[in-house]
Amino acid sequence: MRPVLANLGFILQINGVPLVGPIVLGFYLDQSRALNAFFVTAIVSFVSGFALNAPCERRELNFKQSCELLFASYFCLSLVGSIPYFYLNVFRTEDWMLRFTNSFFESVSKRAQAWMAQRTHANEMPSLGFGM
């Protein structure tokens, strides 16, 4: 489990790097709310990544550990990616549980859509048999 956590921490640290662009743009455009949302997201990503990476050593992963890392990274990146949606309250919801659910779902769908956009022949993907 330790190699999975070490690699997950590394992925979370790398996830914080692209957030520097929106932070700089927020400073430039004087958008304090958006700046705060992305700053909190970057800090959470860097700190949680460091906390997972520091006590563990990165080693070669076997197949089972690679599958665990895939699931954990998808879940954790979606969880961290939901922070700006939650912080900015883009869904205009007062109920915090519904706001979290909507934010997390939006973050997960954003990651799945980015994966599908990388597929060059998406219409040739295997069907699940639902008449698609």
Short mmCIF file of C-alpha atoms in Angstrom, two decimals:
data_model
loop_
_atom_site.label_atom_id
_atom_site.label_comp_id
_atom_site.label_asym_id
_atom_site.label_seq_id
_atom_site.Cartn_x
_atom_site.Cartn_y
_atom_site.Cartn_z
CA MET A 1 0.00 0.00 0.00
CA ARG A 2 2.91 2.35 0.67
CA PRO A 3 4.07 2.50 -2.98
CA VAL A 4 0.50 3.30 -4.04
CA LEU A 5 0.31 6.15 -1.54
CA ALA A 6 3.71 7.47 -2.60
CA ASN A 7 2.72 7.53 -6.26
CA LEU A 8 -0.66 9.02 -5.40
CA GLY A 9 1.10 11.78 -3.50
CA PHE A 10 3.30 12.47 -6.49
CA ILE A 11 0.25 12.66 -8.76
CA LEU A 12 -1.46 15.08 -6.37
CA GLN A 13 1.63 17.28 -6.27
CA ILE A 14 1.79 17.35 -10.06
CA ASN A 15 -1.93 18.17 -10.13
CA GLY A 16 -1.22 21.40 -8.24
CA VAL A 17 1.24 22.70 -10.86
CA PRO A 18 -1.31 23.58 -13.61
CA LEU A 19 -3.35 25.49 -11.03
CA VAL A 20 -0.64 28.14 -10.90
CA GLY A 21 -1.90 29.54 -14.24
CA PRO A 22 -5.43 30.36 -13.03
CA ILE A 23 -3.96 31.81 -9.82
CA VAL A 24 -1.73 34.19 -11.78
CA LEU A 25 -4.64 35.08 -14.08
CA GLY A 26 -6.83 35.73 -11.04
CA PHE A 27 -4.21 38.15 -9.70
CA TYR A 28 -3.96 39.87 -13.07
CA LEU A 29 -7.74 40.24 -13.54
CA ASP A 30 -8.37 41.05 -9.86
CA GLN A 31 -10.83 38.19 -9.41
CA SER A 32 -10.47 37.55 -5.70
CA ARG A 33 -13.16 34.85 -5.30
CA ALA A 34 -11.86 32.75 -8.17
CA LEU A 35 -8.30 33.38 -7.00
CA ASN A 36 -9.17 32.11 -3.52
CA ALA A 37 -10.88 29.00 -4.92
CA PHE A 38 -7.92 28.02 -7.07
CA PHE A 39 -5.42 28.93 -4.37
CA VAL A 40 -7.18 26.69 -1.84
CA THR A 41 -7.33 23.90 -4.43
CA ALA A 42 -3.62 24.21 -5.21
CA ILE A 43 -2.66 24.26 -1.52
CA VAL A 44 -4.83 21.22 -0.75
CA SER A 45 -3.34 19.38 -3.72
CA PHE A 46 0.27 20.24 -2.81
CA VAL A 47 -0.10 19.59 0.93
CA SER A 48 -2.03 16.33 0.61
CA GLY A 49 0.38 15.16 -2.08
CA PHE A 50 3.36 15.95 0.11
CA ALA A 51 1.73 14.29 3.13
CA LEU A 52 1.23 11.09 1.14
CA ASN A 53 4.57 11.19 -0.66
CA ALA A 54 6.92 12.11 2.20
CA PRO A 55 6.63 9.07 4.51
CA CYS A 56 6.49 6.52 1.68
CA GLU A 57 8.98 5.35 -0.88
CA ARG A 58 8.15 5.08 -4.55
CA ARG A 59 8.80 1.64 -5.97
CA GLU A 60 7.76 -0.39 -8.96
CA LEU A 61 4.06 -1.30 -8.85
CA ASN A 62 2.58 -4.66 -9.70
CA PHE A 63 -0.71 -4.99 -11.58
CA LYS A 64 -2.92 -4.96 -8.48
CA GLN A 65 -1.19 -1.88 -7.08
CA SER A 66 -1.47 -0.15 -10.45
CA CYS A 67 -5.21 -0.75 -10.46
CA GLU A 68 -5.47 0.60 -6.91
CA LEU A 69 -3.47 3.67 -7.94
CA LEU A 70 -5.71 4.24 -10.95
CA PHE A 71 -8.86 4.17 -8.82
CA ALA A 72 -7.36 6.23 -5.99
CA SER A 73 -5.94 8.87 -8.31
CA TYR A 74 -9.21 9.22 -10.22
CA PHE A 75 -11.15 9.56 -6.96
CA CYS A 76 -8.68 11.92 -5.24
CA LEU A 77 -8.16 14.14 -8.29
CA SER A 78 -11.92 14.44 -8.68
CA LEU A 79 -12.29 15.22 -4.99
CA VAL A 80 -9.62 17.94 -5.13
CA GLY A 81 -11.03 19.20 -8.43
CA SER A 82 -14.43 19.73 -6.84
CA ILE A 83 -13.11 22.38 -4.44
CA PRO A 84 -13.51 25.37 -6.81
CA TYR A 85 -17.09 24.36 -7.67
CA PHE A 86 -17.91 23.99 -3.98
CA TYR A 87 -16.12 27.17 -2.91
CA LEU A 88 -17.64 29.36 -5.62
CA ASN A 89 -21.11 27.80 -5.21
CA VAL A 90 -21.62 27.68 -8.98
CA PHE A 91 -24.84 25.67 -8.56
CA ARG A 92 -26.40 28.31 -6.25
CA THR A 93 -27.39 25.77 -3.60
CA GLU A 94 -27.64 26.53 0.11
CA ASP A 95 -27.61 22.88 1.19
CA TRP A 96 -23.92 22.03 1.61
CA MET A 97 -24.40 18.29 1.00
CA LEU A 98 -26.17 18.91 -2.31
CA ARG A 99 -23.51 21.46 -3.23
CA PHE A 100 -20.76 18.92 -2.51
CA THR A 101 -22.56 16.21 -4.49
CA ASN A 102 -23.03 18.49 -7.50
CA SER A 103 -19.44 19.71 -7.29
CA PHE A 104 -18.01 16.20 -7.06
CA PHE A 105 -20.19 14.96 -9.92
CA GLU A 106 -19.12 17.90 -12.09
CA SER A 107 -15.47 17.22 -11.34
CA VAL A 108 -15.83 13.51 -12.15
CA SER A 109 -17.64 14.25 -15.41
CA LYS A 110 -14.97 16.79 -16.33
CA ARG A 111 -12.28 14.13 -15.94
CA ALA A 112 -14.27 11.53 -17.89
CA GLN A 113 -14.95 14.03 -20.68
CA ALA A 114 -11.26 14.89 -20.92
CA TRP A 115 -10.50 11.18 -21.25
CA MET A 116 -13.09 10.77 -24.00
CA ALA A 117 -11.78 13.82 -25.86
CA GLN A 118 -8.39 12.13 -26.13
CA ARG A 119 -9.92 9.17 -27.94
CA THR A 120 -9.56 9.64 -31.68
CA HIS A 121 -12.23 7.11 -32.67
CA ALA A 122 -14.83 7.42 -29.92
CA ASN A 123 -17.60 6.10 -32.16
CA GLU A 124 -15.67 2.84 -32.60
CA MET A 125 -15.61 2.08 -28.88
CA PRO A 126 -17.35 -1.16 -27.85
CA SER A 127 -21.01 -0.80 -27.02
CA LEU A 128 -22.58 -2.09 -23.83
CA GLY A 129 -25.47 -3.58 -25.78
CA PHE A 130 -27.98 -0.85 -25.04
CA GLY A 131 -28.58 -0.07 -28.72
CA MET A 132 -25.96 2.69 -28.88
#
